[in-house]
Coordinates of C-alpha atoms and ligand atoms in Angstrom, one line a residue:
M265 CA -42.6 -17.4 -36.3
A266 CA -44.7 -18.0 -39.4
D267 CA -46.2 -21.2 -38.1
R268 CA -47.4 -19.6 -34.8
T269 CA -50.9 -18.1 -34.6
T270 CA -51.0 -14.4 -33.8
L271 CA -52.0 -13.3 -30.3
T272 CA -55.1 -11.1 -30.3
T273 CA -57.2 -9.1 -27.8
T274 CA -60.5 -10.5 -26.8
A275 CA -62.0 -8.4 -29.5
G276 CA -59.8 -10.1 -32.0
A277 CA -57.2 -7.3 -32.7
P278 CA -53.7 -8.6 -33.3
V279 CA -51.3 -7.8 -30.4
G280 CA -48.0 -6.2 -31.4
D281 CA -46.2 -6.4 -28.0
N282 CA -47.2 -8.8 -25.1
Q283 CA -44.0 -8.2 -23.1
N284 CA -43.9 -4.4 -22.4
S285 CA -46.5 -2.0 -21.0
L286 CA -47.1 1.3 -22.7
S287 CA -45.2 4.0 -20.7
A288 CA -44.6 7.7 -20.9
G289 CA -40.8 7.6 -21.2
R290 CA -38.6 4.6 -20.4
H291 CA -39.4 4.6 -16.7
G292 CA -43.2 5.4 -16.9
P293 CA -45.7 6.2 -15.5
L294 CA -48.0 3.9 -17.5
L295 CA -50.7 5.3 -19.8
L296 CA -54.4 4.6 -19.2
Q297 CA -54.8 4.0 -22.9
D298 CA -52.9 0.7 -22.7
Y299 CA -56.1 -1.2 -23.1
Q300 CA -54.2 -4.5 -23.6
L301 CA -52.7 -4.2 -20.1
I302 CA -56.1 -3.2 -18.6
E303 CA -57.8 -6.1 -20.4
K304 CA -55.3 -8.6 -19.0
L305 CA -55.5 -7.3 -15.4
A306 CA -59.3 -7.1 -15.5
H307 CA -59.6 -10.6 -16.7
Q308 CA -57.3 -11.9 -14.0
N309 CA -59.5 -10.2 -11.4
R310 CA -62.4 -12.2 -12.7
E311 CA -60.8 -15.6 -13.0
R312 CA -62.4 -16.9 -9.8
I313 CA -66.0 -17.7 -9.2
P314 CA -67.5 -18.5 -5.8
E315 CA -66.4 -22.0 -4.7
R316 CA -69.1 -24.5 -3.9
V317 CA -70.3 -23.7 -0.3
V318 CA -69.8 -27.4 0.4
H319 CA -67.9 -30.0 -1.6
A320 CA -65.5 -27.3 -2.9
K321 CA -62.5 -29.6 -3.4
G322 CA -63.1 -32.1 -6.2
W323 CA -61.8 -34.4 -8.9
G324 CA -63.6 -35.5 -12.0
A325 CA -63.5 -37.6 -15.2
F326 CA -65.8 -38.7 -18.0
G327 CA -66.9 -42.2 -19.0
Q328 CA -69.9 -44.4 -19.7
L329 CA -72.5 -46.6 -18.0
T330 CA -73.0 -49.9 -19.8
I331 CA -76.2 -51.8 -19.0
T332 CA -75.6 -55.5 -18.2
N333 CA -79.0 -56.5 -16.8
D334 CA -82.6 -55.7 -17.9
I335 CA -84.5 -53.7 -15.3
S336 CA -86.9 -52.1 -17.8
R337 CA -89.9 -53.8 -16.0
Y338 CA -89.4 -51.2 -13.2
T339 CA -88.7 -48.1 -15.2
N340 CA -89.0 -46.7 -18.7
A341 CA -85.9 -44.5 -18.3
R342 CA -84.1 -44.7 -21.6
V343 CA -80.8 -45.1 -19.9
F344 CA -81.9 -48.7 -18.9
A345 CA -83.7 -49.5 -22.1
Q346 CA -81.6 -52.5 -23.2
V347 CA -78.7 -54.7 -22.2
G348 CA -75.5 -53.4 -23.9
K349 CA -76.7 -49.8 -24.0
K350 CA -74.0 -47.2 -23.2
T351 CA -74.7 -43.7 -21.8
D352 CA -72.0 -41.1 -21.5
L353 CA -71.4 -39.7 -18.0
L354 CA -69.3 -37.4 -15.8
I355 CA -68.4 -38.1 -12.2
R356 CA -67.1 -35.5 -9.8
F357 CA -65.8 -36.8 -6.5
S358 CA -65.2 -34.4 -3.6
T359 CA -64.6 -33.8 0.1
V360 CA -67.3 -32.0 1.9
A361 CA -65.8 -29.5 4.4
G362 CA -62.4 -28.4 3.0
E363 CA -62.1 -25.4 0.8
Q364 CA -60.8 -25.6 -2.8
G365 CA -57.1 -25.7 -1.7
A366 CA -57.7 -28.3 1.1
A367 CA -55.6 -31.5 1.1
D368 CA -57.2 -34.5 -0.5
A369 CA -56.3 -37.1 2.1
E370 CA -58.4 -35.7 4.9
R371 CA -61.0 -37.8 6.8
D372 CA -64.3 -36.7 5.5
V373 CA -67.3 -38.0 3.6
R374 CA -66.7 -38.1 -0.2
G375 CA -69.1 -36.7 -2.7
F376 CA -69.9 -39.1 -5.6
A377 CA -71.9 -37.0 -8.1
I378 CA -72.8 -38.5 -11.5
K379 CA -74.3 -36.7 -14.5
F380 CA -75.7 -39.2 -17.0
Y381 CA -76.1 -37.5 -20.4
T382 CA -79.2 -39.5 -21.5
E383 CA -81.1 -39.1 -24.7
E384 CA -84.1 -37.7 -22.8
G385 CA -82.1 -35.1 -20.7
N386 CA -79.5 -35.1 -18.0
W387 CA -80.0 -37.3 -15.0
D388 CA -77.9 -36.3 -12.0
L389 CA -77.4 -38.7 -9.2
V390 CA -75.7 -36.5 -6.6
G391 CA -74.6 -39.0 -3.9
N392 CA -71.8 -39.7 -1.5
N393 CA -69.5 -42.7 -0.7
T394 CA -71.8 -43.5 2.2
P395 CA -75.4 -44.9 2.0
V396 CA -76.7 -42.6 4.8
F397 CA -76.3 -39.0 6.1
F398 CA -75.8 -37.1 9.3
V399 CA -79.3 -35.5 9.5
R400 CA -82.8 -36.4 8.2
D401 CA -84.4 -32.9 8.0
P402 CA -83.1 -30.3 5.6
L403 CA -83.8 -27.6 8.2
K404 CA -80.8 -29.0 10.0
F405 CA -78.4 -29.1 7.0
P406 CA -77.0 -25.5 7.3
D407 CA -76.5 -26.0 11.1
F408 CA -74.7 -29.2 10.5
I409 CA -72.4 -27.7 7.8
R410 CA -71.7 -24.7 10.1
T411 CA -70.1 -27.2 12.6
Q412 CA -67.9 -28.6 9.8
K413 CA -66.6 -25.2 8.6
R414 CA -64.4 -22.6 10.4
H415 CA -65.2 -21.1 13.8
P416 CA -66.2 -17.4 13.3
R417 CA -63.6 -16.2 15.9
T418 CA -60.7 -18.6 15.6
N419 CA -61.1 -19.2 11.9
M420 CA -60.2 -22.8 12.6
R421 CA -62.3 -25.9 12.4
S422 CA -63.8 -26.7 15.8
P423 CA -64.0 -30.3 17.1
T424 CA -66.2 -28.9 20.0
A425 CA -68.8 -27.7 17.5
M426 CA -68.8 -31.0 15.6
W427 CA -69.2 -33.2 18.7
D428 CA -71.7 -30.8 20.3
F429 CA -73.9 -31.0 17.3
W430 CA -73.5 -34.7 16.7
S431 CA -74.1 -35.6 20.4
L432 CA -77.2 -33.5 20.3
S433 CA -78.3 -35.2 17.1
P434 CA -78.3 -39.0 17.6
E435 CA -79.6 -39.5 14.1
S436 CA -76.0 -38.8 13.0
L437 CA -74.6 -41.9 14.8
H438 CA -74.8 -44.1 11.7
Q439 CA -72.9 -41.7 9.5
V440 CA -70.4 -40.8 12.3
T441 CA -69.6 -44.5 12.7
I442 CA -68.9 -44.8 8.9
L443 CA -66.9 -41.6 8.9
F444 CA -64.6 -42.8 11.7
S445 CA -64.3 -46.3 10.3
D446 CA -61.7 -47.3 7.7
R447 CA -64.1 -46.1 5.0
G448 CA -63.9 -42.5 6.2
L449 CA -60.5 -42.1 4.5
P450 CA -60.1 -43.9 1.2
I451 CA -56.8 -43.6 -0.6
G452 CA -58.3 -42.3 -3.8
P453 CA -61.7 -42.0 -5.6
Q454 CA -61.3 -45.4 -7.3
F455 CA -61.2 -47.2 -4.0
M456 CA -64.6 -46.4 -2.6
N457 CA -68.2 -47.2 -3.3
G458 CA -70.8 -44.6 -4.3
Y459 CA -74.4 -44.5 -3.2
G460 CA -77.4 -42.5 -4.4
S461 CA -78.2 -42.6 -0.7
H462 CA -81.8 -41.2 -1.0
T463 CA -84.8 -43.3 -1.9
Y464 CA -86.0 -42.3 -5.3
S465 CA -88.8 -43.9 -7.4
F466 CA -88.9 -45.8 -10.7
W467 CA -92.1 -45.8 -12.8
N468 CA -92.9 -47.8 -15.9
D469 CA -95.2 -47.5 -18.9
A470 CA -98.0 -49.2 -17.0
G471 CA -97.9 -46.3 -14.5
E472 CA -96.5 -48.6 -11.7
R473 CA -94.2 -47.0 -9.1
Y474 CA -91.4 -48.7 -7.2
W475 CA -89.1 -47.2 -4.6
V476 CA -85.4 -47.5 -5.5
K477 CA -81.9 -47.0 -4.0
F478 CA -78.8 -46.8 -6.1
H479 CA -75.4 -48.4 -5.3
F480 CA -72.0 -48.3 -7.1
K481 CA -69.5 -50.9 -5.8
T482 CA -65.9 -50.4 -6.6
Q483 CA -64.1 -53.0 -8.7
Q484 CA -60.8 -51.7 -7.5
G485 CA -61.5 -52.9 -3.9
H486 CA -61.7 -50.8 -0.7
R487 CA -58.4 -49.3 0.2
H488 CA -57.9 -46.8 3.0
Y489 CA -55.3 -44.7 4.9
T490 CA -55.0 -44.8 8.7
N491 CA -54.8 -41.3 10.3
E492 CA -51.1 -41.7 10.6
E493 CA -50.6 -42.6 7.0
S494 CA -52.7 -39.6 5.9
V495 CA -50.4 -37.3 7.8
G496 CA -47.5 -38.6 5.8
V497 CA -49.4 -38.4 2.5
I498 CA -50.5 -34.8 3.1
G499 CA -46.9 -33.9 4.1
H500 CA -45.8 -35.2 0.7
T501 CA -48.7 -34.0 -1.5
R502 CA -52.0 -32.2 -1.0
E503 CA -53.3 -33.5 -4.4
S504 CA -53.1 -37.2 -3.8
Y505 CA -56.7 -37.9 -5.2
Q506 CA -56.0 -35.7 -8.3
E507 CA -52.8 -37.6 -8.9
A508 CA -54.5 -41.0 -8.4
L509 CA -57.5 -40.3 -10.6
F510 CA -55.9 -38.1 -13.3
G511 CA -52.7 -40.1 -13.4
G512 CA -54.5 -43.4 -13.5
I513 CA -56.7 -42.5 -16.4
E514 CA -53.7 -41.0 -18.3
R515 CA -51.9 -44.4 -17.9
G516 CA -55.0 -46.2 -19.2
E517 CA -56.0 -47.6 -15.8
Y518 CA -59.7 -47.0 -16.0
P519 CA -61.6 -47.3 -12.7
R520 CA -64.9 -49.2 -12.8
W521 CA -67.9 -49.7 -10.5
N522 CA -70.7 -52.2 -10.6
M523 CA -74.1 -50.5 -10.5
F524 CA -76.9 -52.0 -8.5
V525 CA -80.4 -51.1 -7.4
Q526 CA -82.6 -52.1 -4.5
I527 CA -86.2 -52.2 -5.4
M528 CA -89.1 -51.8 -2.9
P529 CA -92.7 -52.3 -4.0
E530 CA -94.7 -49.1 -3.5
T531 CA -97.0 -50.8 -1.0
D532 CA -94.2 -51.9 1.4
V533 CA -94.2 -48.5 3.0
G534 CA -95.3 -48.8 6.6
K535 CA -94.3 -52.5 6.7
T536 CA -90.6 -52.1 7.5
P537 CA -89.3 -51.4 11.0
Y538 CA -87.4 -48.4 9.6
D539 CA -88.8 -45.5 7.6
P540 CA -87.7 -46.2 4.0
F541 CA -87.5 -42.5 3.3
D542 CA -85.2 -41.7 6.3
L543 CA -81.8 -40.8 5.0
T544 CA -80.1 -42.0 8.2
K545 CA -81.2 -45.6 7.4
V546 CA -80.2 -48.2 4.8
W547 CA -82.5 -50.9 3.5
P548 CA -80.8 -54.1 4.7
H549 CA -79.7 -56.3 1.8
G550 CA -81.5 -59.2 3.4
D551 CA -84.8 -57.3 3.0
Y552 CA -84.1 -55.8 -0.4
P553 CA -81.3 -57.6 -2.3
L554 CA -79.0 -55.8 -4.7
I555 CA -80.1 -56.2 -8.3
E556 CA -77.3 -55.8 -10.9
V557 CA -77.8 -53.0 -13.5
G558 CA -74.5 -52.3 -15.2
V559 CA -70.9 -51.1 -15.1
V560 CA -69.6 -47.6 -14.8
E561 CA -66.2 -46.9 -16.3
L562 CA -64.2 -43.6 -16.2
N563 CA -61.8 -43.4 -19.2
R564 CA -61.3 -39.7 -20.2
N565 CA -59.8 -36.9 -18.2
P566 CA -61.1 -33.4 -18.7
D567 CA -59.1 -31.2 -21.1
N568 CA -59.7 -28.2 -18.8
Y569 CA -60.3 -28.5 -15.1
F570 CA -62.1 -25.2 -14.7
A571 CA -64.4 -25.5 -17.7
E572 CA -65.4 -29.1 -17.2
I573 CA -65.1 -29.8 -13.5
E574 CA -65.3 -26.5 -11.6
Q575 CA -68.2 -25.4 -13.9
A576 CA -70.0 -28.7 -13.6
A577 CA -73.4 -28.3 -12.0
F578 CA -75.1 -31.3 -10.5
S579 CA -78.6 -31.2 -9.1
P580 CA -80.9 -33.8 -7.6
S581 CA -83.7 -32.0 -9.4
N582 CA -82.4 -33.2 -12.7
I583 CA -84.4 -36.4 -13.2
V584 CA -85.7 -37.9 -16.4
R585 CA -88.7 -39.9 -17.5
G586 CA -89.0 -43.2 -15.5
I587 CA -87.2 -41.8 -12.4
G588 CA -89.1 -39.8 -9.7
F589 CA -88.5 -38.4 -6.3
S590 CA -89.8 -39.8 -3.0
P591 CA -91.2 -38.3 0.3
D592 CA -87.6 -38.2 1.7
K593 CA -87.5 -34.8 3.3
M594 CA -83.8 -34.3 2.7
L595 CA -84.2 -35.0 -1.0
Q596 CA -87.1 -32.5 -1.1
G597 CA -84.8 -29.9 0.4
R598 CA -82.0 -30.7 -2.1
I599 CA -84.4 -30.4 -5.0
F600 CA -84.5 -26.6 -4.3
S601 CA -81.0 -26.0 -3.1
Y602 CA -78.7 -27.1 -5.9
A603 CA -80.2 -25.2 -8.9
D604 CA -80.4 -22.1 -6.6
A605 CA -76.7 -22.6 -5.8
H606 CA -75.8 -22.9 -9.5
R607 CA -77.6 -19.8 -10.4
H608 CA -75.6 -17.9 -7.8
R609 CA -72.2 -19.7 -8.5
L610 CA -72.3 -20.0 -12.3
G611 CA -75.1 -17.7 -13.5
T612 CA -78.6 -18.0 -14.9
H613 CA -77.7 -20.0 -18.0
Y614 CA -75.4 -22.5 -16.3
E615 CA -77.1 -25.4 -18.0
A616 CA -76.0 -24.0 -21.4
L617 CA -72.3 -24.4 -20.5
P618 CA -70.9 -27.3 -22.6
V619 CA -70.2 -29.6 -19.6
N620 CA -73.8 -29.2 -18.4
A621 CA -75.5 -29.0 -21.7
P622 CA -77.8 -32.0 -22.4
R623 CA -76.7 -34.2 -25.4
C624 CA -80.3 -34.1 -26.7
P625 CA -82.4 -31.3 -28.3
V626 CA -83.4 -28.6 -25.8
H627 CA -86.5 -26.4 -26.4
H628 CA -87.6 -24.1 -23.7
Y629 CA -89.1 -20.6 -23.4
H630 CA -86.6 -19.2 -20.9
K631 CA -85.3 -16.1 -22.5
D632 CA -82.6 -13.5 -21.8
G633 CA -80.3 -12.7 -18.9
A634 CA -76.5 -12.5 -18.5
M635 CA -74.5 -14.7 -20.9
R636 CA -77.4 -15.6 -23.1
F637 CA -75.0 -16.8 -25.8
F638 CA -76.8 -19.9 -27.0
R639 CA -79.6 -20.2 -29.7
N640 CA -83.0 -20.4 -28.1
D641 CA -85.5 -19.1 -30.6
T642 CA -87.7 -22.3 -30.8
G643 CA -87.2 -22.1 -34.6
N644 CA -89.7 -19.3 -35.1
P645 CA -89.3 -15.8 -33.7
D646 CA -93.1 -15.5 -33.3
A647 CA -93.2 -18.5 -30.9
Y648 CA -91.7 -16.9 -27.8
Y649 CA -94.6 -17.7 -25.4
E650 CA -96.8 -20.7 -24.8
P651 CA -99.6 -21.7 -25.9
N652 CA -98.9 -20.2 -29.3
S653 CA -100.3 -20.7 -32.8
F654 CA -96.8 -20.6 -34.4
G655 CA -95.5 -24.1 -34.0
G656 CA -93.5 -23.6 -30.8
P657 CA -92.7 -26.6 -28.6
V658 CA -95.5 -28.1 -26.5
E659 CA -95.9 -30.6 -23.7
D660 CA -96.2 -34.4 -24.3
R661 CA -98.3 -36.3 -21.7
K662 CA -96.4 -39.5 -22.2
F663 CA -93.7 -37.9 -20.0
L664 CA -96.1 -37.2 -17.1
E665 CA -95.3 -39.1 -13.9
P666 CA -98.0 -41.3 -12.4
P667 CA -99.7 -39.7 -9.4
L668 CA -97.8 -40.0 -6.1
R669 CA -100.1 -41.2 -3.2
I670 CA -99.7 -39.0 -0.1
S671 CA -101.8 -38.2 2.9
G672 CA -101.6 -36.5 6.2
E673 CA -102.0 -33.1 8.0
A674 CA -99.5 -30.3 7.4
M675 CA -97.5 -30.0 10.6
R676 CA -93.9 -29.7 11.8
Y677 CA -93.6 -33.4 12.8
D678 CA -90.8 -34.3 15.3
H679 CA -88.5 -36.4 13.3
R680 CA -86.9 -37.9 16.4
E681 CA -90.2 -39.2 17.8
G682 CA -90.2 -43.0 17.9
N683 CA -87.1 -43.2 15.7
D684 CA -84.5 -45.9 16.4
D685 CA -81.1 -44.3 15.8
Y686 CA -79.1 -47.2 17.3
S687 CA -80.0 -50.5 15.6
Q688 CA -78.4 -49.9 12.2
P689 CA -75.2 -48.4 13.6
R690 CA -75.1 -51.5 15.8
A691 CA -75.4 -53.8 12.8
L692 CA -72.5 -52.0 11.2
F693 CA -70.4 -52.1 14.4
H694 CA -71.0 -55.9 14.5
L695 CA -69.7 -56.2 10.9
F696 CA -66.3 -54.8 11.9
D697 CA -63.5 -57.2 13.0
D698 CA -61.4 -56.5 16.1
A699 CA -58.8 -54.5 14.2
Q700 CA -61.4 -52.4 12.4
R701 CA -63.1 -51.7 15.8
Y702 CA -59.9 -50.7 17.3
R703 CA -59.1 -48.2 14.5
L704 CA -62.6 -46.9 14.9
F705 CA -62.1 -46.2 18.6
R706 CA -58.8 -44.5 18.0
N707 CA -60.0 -42.4 15.1
L708 CA -62.9 -41.2 17.3
A709 CA -60.6 -40.5 20.2
A710 CA -58.2 -38.6 18.0
A711 CA -61.1 -36.4 16.7
M712 CA -62.4 -35.7 20.2
Q713 CA -59.1 -34.2 21.5
G714 CA -59.8 -30.9 23.3
V715 CA -63.6 -31.3 23.3
P716 CA -65.2 -30.4 26.7
Q717 CA -65.8 -33.5 28.9
H718 CA -69.6 -33.0 29.2
I719 CA -69.9 -33.2 25.4
V720 CA -67.6 -36.2 25.1
D721 CA -69.7 -37.9 27.9
R722 CA -73.0 -37.2 26.0
Q723 CA -71.5 -38.7 22.8
I724 CA -70.2 -41.8 24.7
G725 CA -73.7 -42.2 26.1
H726 CA -75.0 -42.7 22.5
F727 CA -72.2 -45.2 21.8
E728 CA -73.2 -47.1 24.9
K729 CA -76.7 -47.4 23.4
I730 CA -75.3 -48.9 20.2
D731 CA -73.2 -51.4 22.2
P732 CA -71.5 -51.1 25.6
A733 CA -68.3 -52.4 23.9
Y734 CA -68.4 -49.4 21.5
A735 CA -68.5 -46.9 24.5
A736 CA -65.8 -48.9 26.4
G737 CA -63.5 -48.9 23.4
V738 CA -63.7 -45.2 22.8
R739 CA -63.2 -44.6 26.6
A740 CA -60.1 -46.7 26.5
A741 CA -58.7 -45.0 23.4
L742 CA -59.4 -41.6 25.1
A743 CA -57.6 -42.7 28.2
E744 CA -54.6 -43.9 26.1
G745 CA -54.4 -40.4 24.8
S746 CA -55.0 -41.8 21.4
G747 CA -54.0 -39.5 18.7
F748 CA -52.0 -39.9 15.6
E749 CA -50.1 -43.1 16.5
D750 CA -50.5 -45.6 13.8
A751 CA -53.3 -47.9 14.8
R752 CA -51.9 -50.7 12.7
D753 CA -48.7 -50.8 14.8
T754 CA -50.6 -51.6 18.0
Q755 CA -52.1 -54.9 18.9
P756 CA -55.9 -54.6 19.0
P757 CA -57.5 -55.8 22.3
A758 CA -59.8 -58.8 22.2
F759 CA -63.4 -57.8 21.5
E760 CA -66.7 -59.5 22.6
P761 CA -69.7 -58.2 20.8
A762 CA -72.8 -57.6 22.9
E763 CA -75.7 -60.0 22.4
Ligands
NDP912 P1 -74.7 -56.8 4.6 O1 -73.8 -57.6 5.4 O2 -75.6 -57.4 3.6 O3 -73.9 -55.6 3.9 C1 -72.9 -54.9 4.6 C2 -72.6 -53.7 3.9 O4 -71.7 -52.9 4.7 C3 -71.9 -53.9 2.5 O5 -72.6 -53.1 1.6 C4 -70.5 -53.4 2.7 O6 -70.0 -52.8 1.6 C5 -70.7 -52.4 3.8 N1 -69.6 -52.1 4.7 C6 -68.7 -52.8 5.2 N2 -67.8 -52.1 5.9 C7 -68.3 -50.9 5.9 C8 -67.9 -49.6 6.5 N3 -66.8 -49.6 7.3 N4 -68.6 -48.5 6.3 C9 -69.7 -48.6 5.6 N5 -70.1 -49.7 5.0 C10 -69.4 -50.8 5.2 O7 -75.5 -55.9 5.7 P2 -76.9 -55.2 5.7 O8 -77.5 -54.8 4.4 O9 -77.8 -56.0 6.6 O10 -76.5 -53.9 6.5 C11 -75.8 -54.0 7.7 C12 -75.1 -52.6 7.9 O11 -74.2 -52.5 6.8 C13 -76.0 -51.4 7.8 O12 -76.6 -51.1 9.1 C14 -75.1 -50.4 7.3 O13 -74.5 -49.7 8.4 C15 -74.1 -51.1 6.5 N6 -74.3 -50.9 5.0 C16 -75.5 -51.4 4.5 C17 -75.8 -51.0 3.2 C18 -77.1 -51.4 2.6 O14 -77.5 -50.8 1.6 N7 -77.8 -52.3 3.2 C19 -74.8 -50.3 2.3 C20 -73.6 -50.0 3.0 C21 -73.4 -50.2 4.3 P3 -69.2 -53.7 0.5 O15 -70.1 -54.8 0.0 O16 -68.8 -52.8 -0.6 O17 -68.0 -54.2 1.2
HEM913 C1 -72.9 -30.0 -3.1 C2 -76.7 -28.4 -0.5 C3 -77.3 -32.9 1.3 C4 -74.0 -34.5 -1.8 C5 -73.9 -29.2 -2.5 C6 -74.0 -27.8 -2.8 C7 -75.1 -27.3 -2.0 C8 -75.6 -28.5 -1.3 C9 -75.7 -25.9 -2.0 C10 -73.1 -26.9 -3.7 C11 -73.7 -27.0 -5.1 C12 -72.9 -26.2 -6.1 O1 -72.5 -25.1 -5.8 O2 -72.6 -26.7 -7.2 C13 -77.2 -29.5 0.2 C14 -78.4 -29.5 1.1 C15 -78.5 -30.7 1.6 C16 -77.4 -31.5 1.1 C17 -79.2 -28.2 1.3 C18 -79.6 -31.3 2.5 C19 -80.7 -30.7 2.7 C20 -76.5 -33.7 0.6 C21 -76.6 -35.2 0.7 C22 -75.7 -35.6 -0.2 C23 -75.0 -34.5 -0.8 C24 -77.5 -36.0 1.5 C25 -75.3 -37.0 -0.6 C26 -76.1 -38.1 -0.5 C27 -73.5 -33.4 -2.4 C28 -72.4 -33.5 -3.4 C29 -72.1 -32.2 -3.8 C30 -72.9 -31.4 -3.0 C31 -71.8 -34.8 -3.9 C32 -71.0 -31.8 -4.8 C33 -71.6 -31.9 -6.2 C34 -70.5 -31.6 -7.2 O3 -69.6 -32.4 -7.3 O4 -70.6 -30.5 -7.8 N1 -74.8 -29.6 -1.6 N2 -76.7 -30.8 0.2 N3 -75.5 -33.3 -0.3 N4 -73.8 -32.1 -2.2 FE1 -75.2 -31.5 -1.0

């Protein structure tokens, strides 16, 4: 045993016996003074932290962004400073509704959260695999999530709650159409796009602001399961995404995404037929083309899942010089929500954990609290407040964002008033070929099983406004009793898009 390190207690005392508890006599009872047993049981009781209230099940890996095109005229963010520049990053993918033990191959929106470790602080782009979202006002987010989680009495998920909420919230139609299309069930994290989803802003050294959207297009191609295939996958393994991502990277198959931005001049606001800050809308590529930025590659698995993925804390409030927010109300809500969640889930000093710690110098005056294990004395014990005369860190106005032009009276504005919730889902519906539409109808019908008829009728009324063929297709799939038959085995009916 000479070459093995000696086991110790957490206080460093060498352990003489890690197999047998300390008992009074051969049979016991055990002695309270067996502090080694107590330490072991006590630590086990504290091994779990609260799971994320949403996006609890996730898979992650490390890699880099490499810049391939110069966009520095729009932003002075260091990450985009020159072609060829590489920035380390972490991506955590996730499902939204399932708990930590949920099966991976479930139909759900996928989280696509990126932490860029830039030389001027961490930039977190906490997006999804969809360019839009179900609601456009953060006041509705907790209600929406309630419909995705378990019913308080049955403790089961409730299709009635989901369709009741969606049918009463037509702004959800765009995201609902994506969720029940093929892209609602990718076969693994590598085979889907990522989107920053919100409108953010870029600003440059001249103090000019541009509105921006971020896109990450998979180089692996889009691959999806049908409902029927996913039942087979889940019966075989609940961890299909972990196997695909972790296994792929171990084998040297490094997934890649091409990064793009869409840029809107600041003064275009008010000139588009859609609100550019409405998270239920995209900016059509015809209006604002994709501009190449770089390539993201994932090439290193975490050494410890809990330390590096479970303890990872992403927040839309983590922006860096050259990147700003926008008046998107959902983004505004999220700026508060995430750091608050992290302080609850991980503790006050969550950003000092190695996976969250910036890869640049950090100098702040936040002080004590639980787990204050890191050095933060600003280099001089007398400089513990600001302003001070003792050389403590100070602000630098070159990092100050240009002023954001806003106007208007404070009021609870009706976000549904004058809003067109149908045109963009229609554009998407018209992109699908016959087979894709047929699977969409059957996926929707399968998800509506058992939902009261008046709720189904209300939802079909919305599909009717997108396109009468959309409503007719769902009606026909419902009448067929569509469920978990494999949509690929059945001949799709001919489809005539509405004018
Ligand atoms: P384009 O024809 O220029 O682009 C269509 C977009 O749709 C592509 O980005 C494509 O992604 C994506 N797409 C294809 N199938 C699906 C699907 N099942 N679910 C989600 N996205 C899909 O069209 P427009 O820009 O004019 O937009 C038309 C519609 O396309 C929009 O109303 C929106 O629903 C959808 N869309 C638009 C995006 C945008 O930023 N403009 C982004 C994503 C979707 P890919 O290139 O990877 O195949
Ligand atoms: C996770 C809140 C909308 C993507 C979370 C978490 C909270 C939250 C509290 C858990 C954070 C944690 O414990 O670490 C909200 C609120 C929203 C909102 C209040 C709306 C007002 C969105 C939108 C997107 C999104 C629109 C995508 C465009 C994610 C992702 C995660 C997440 C990807 C998981 C991050 C990770 O991997 O750790 N959200 N969310 N959320 N959210 Fe949201």
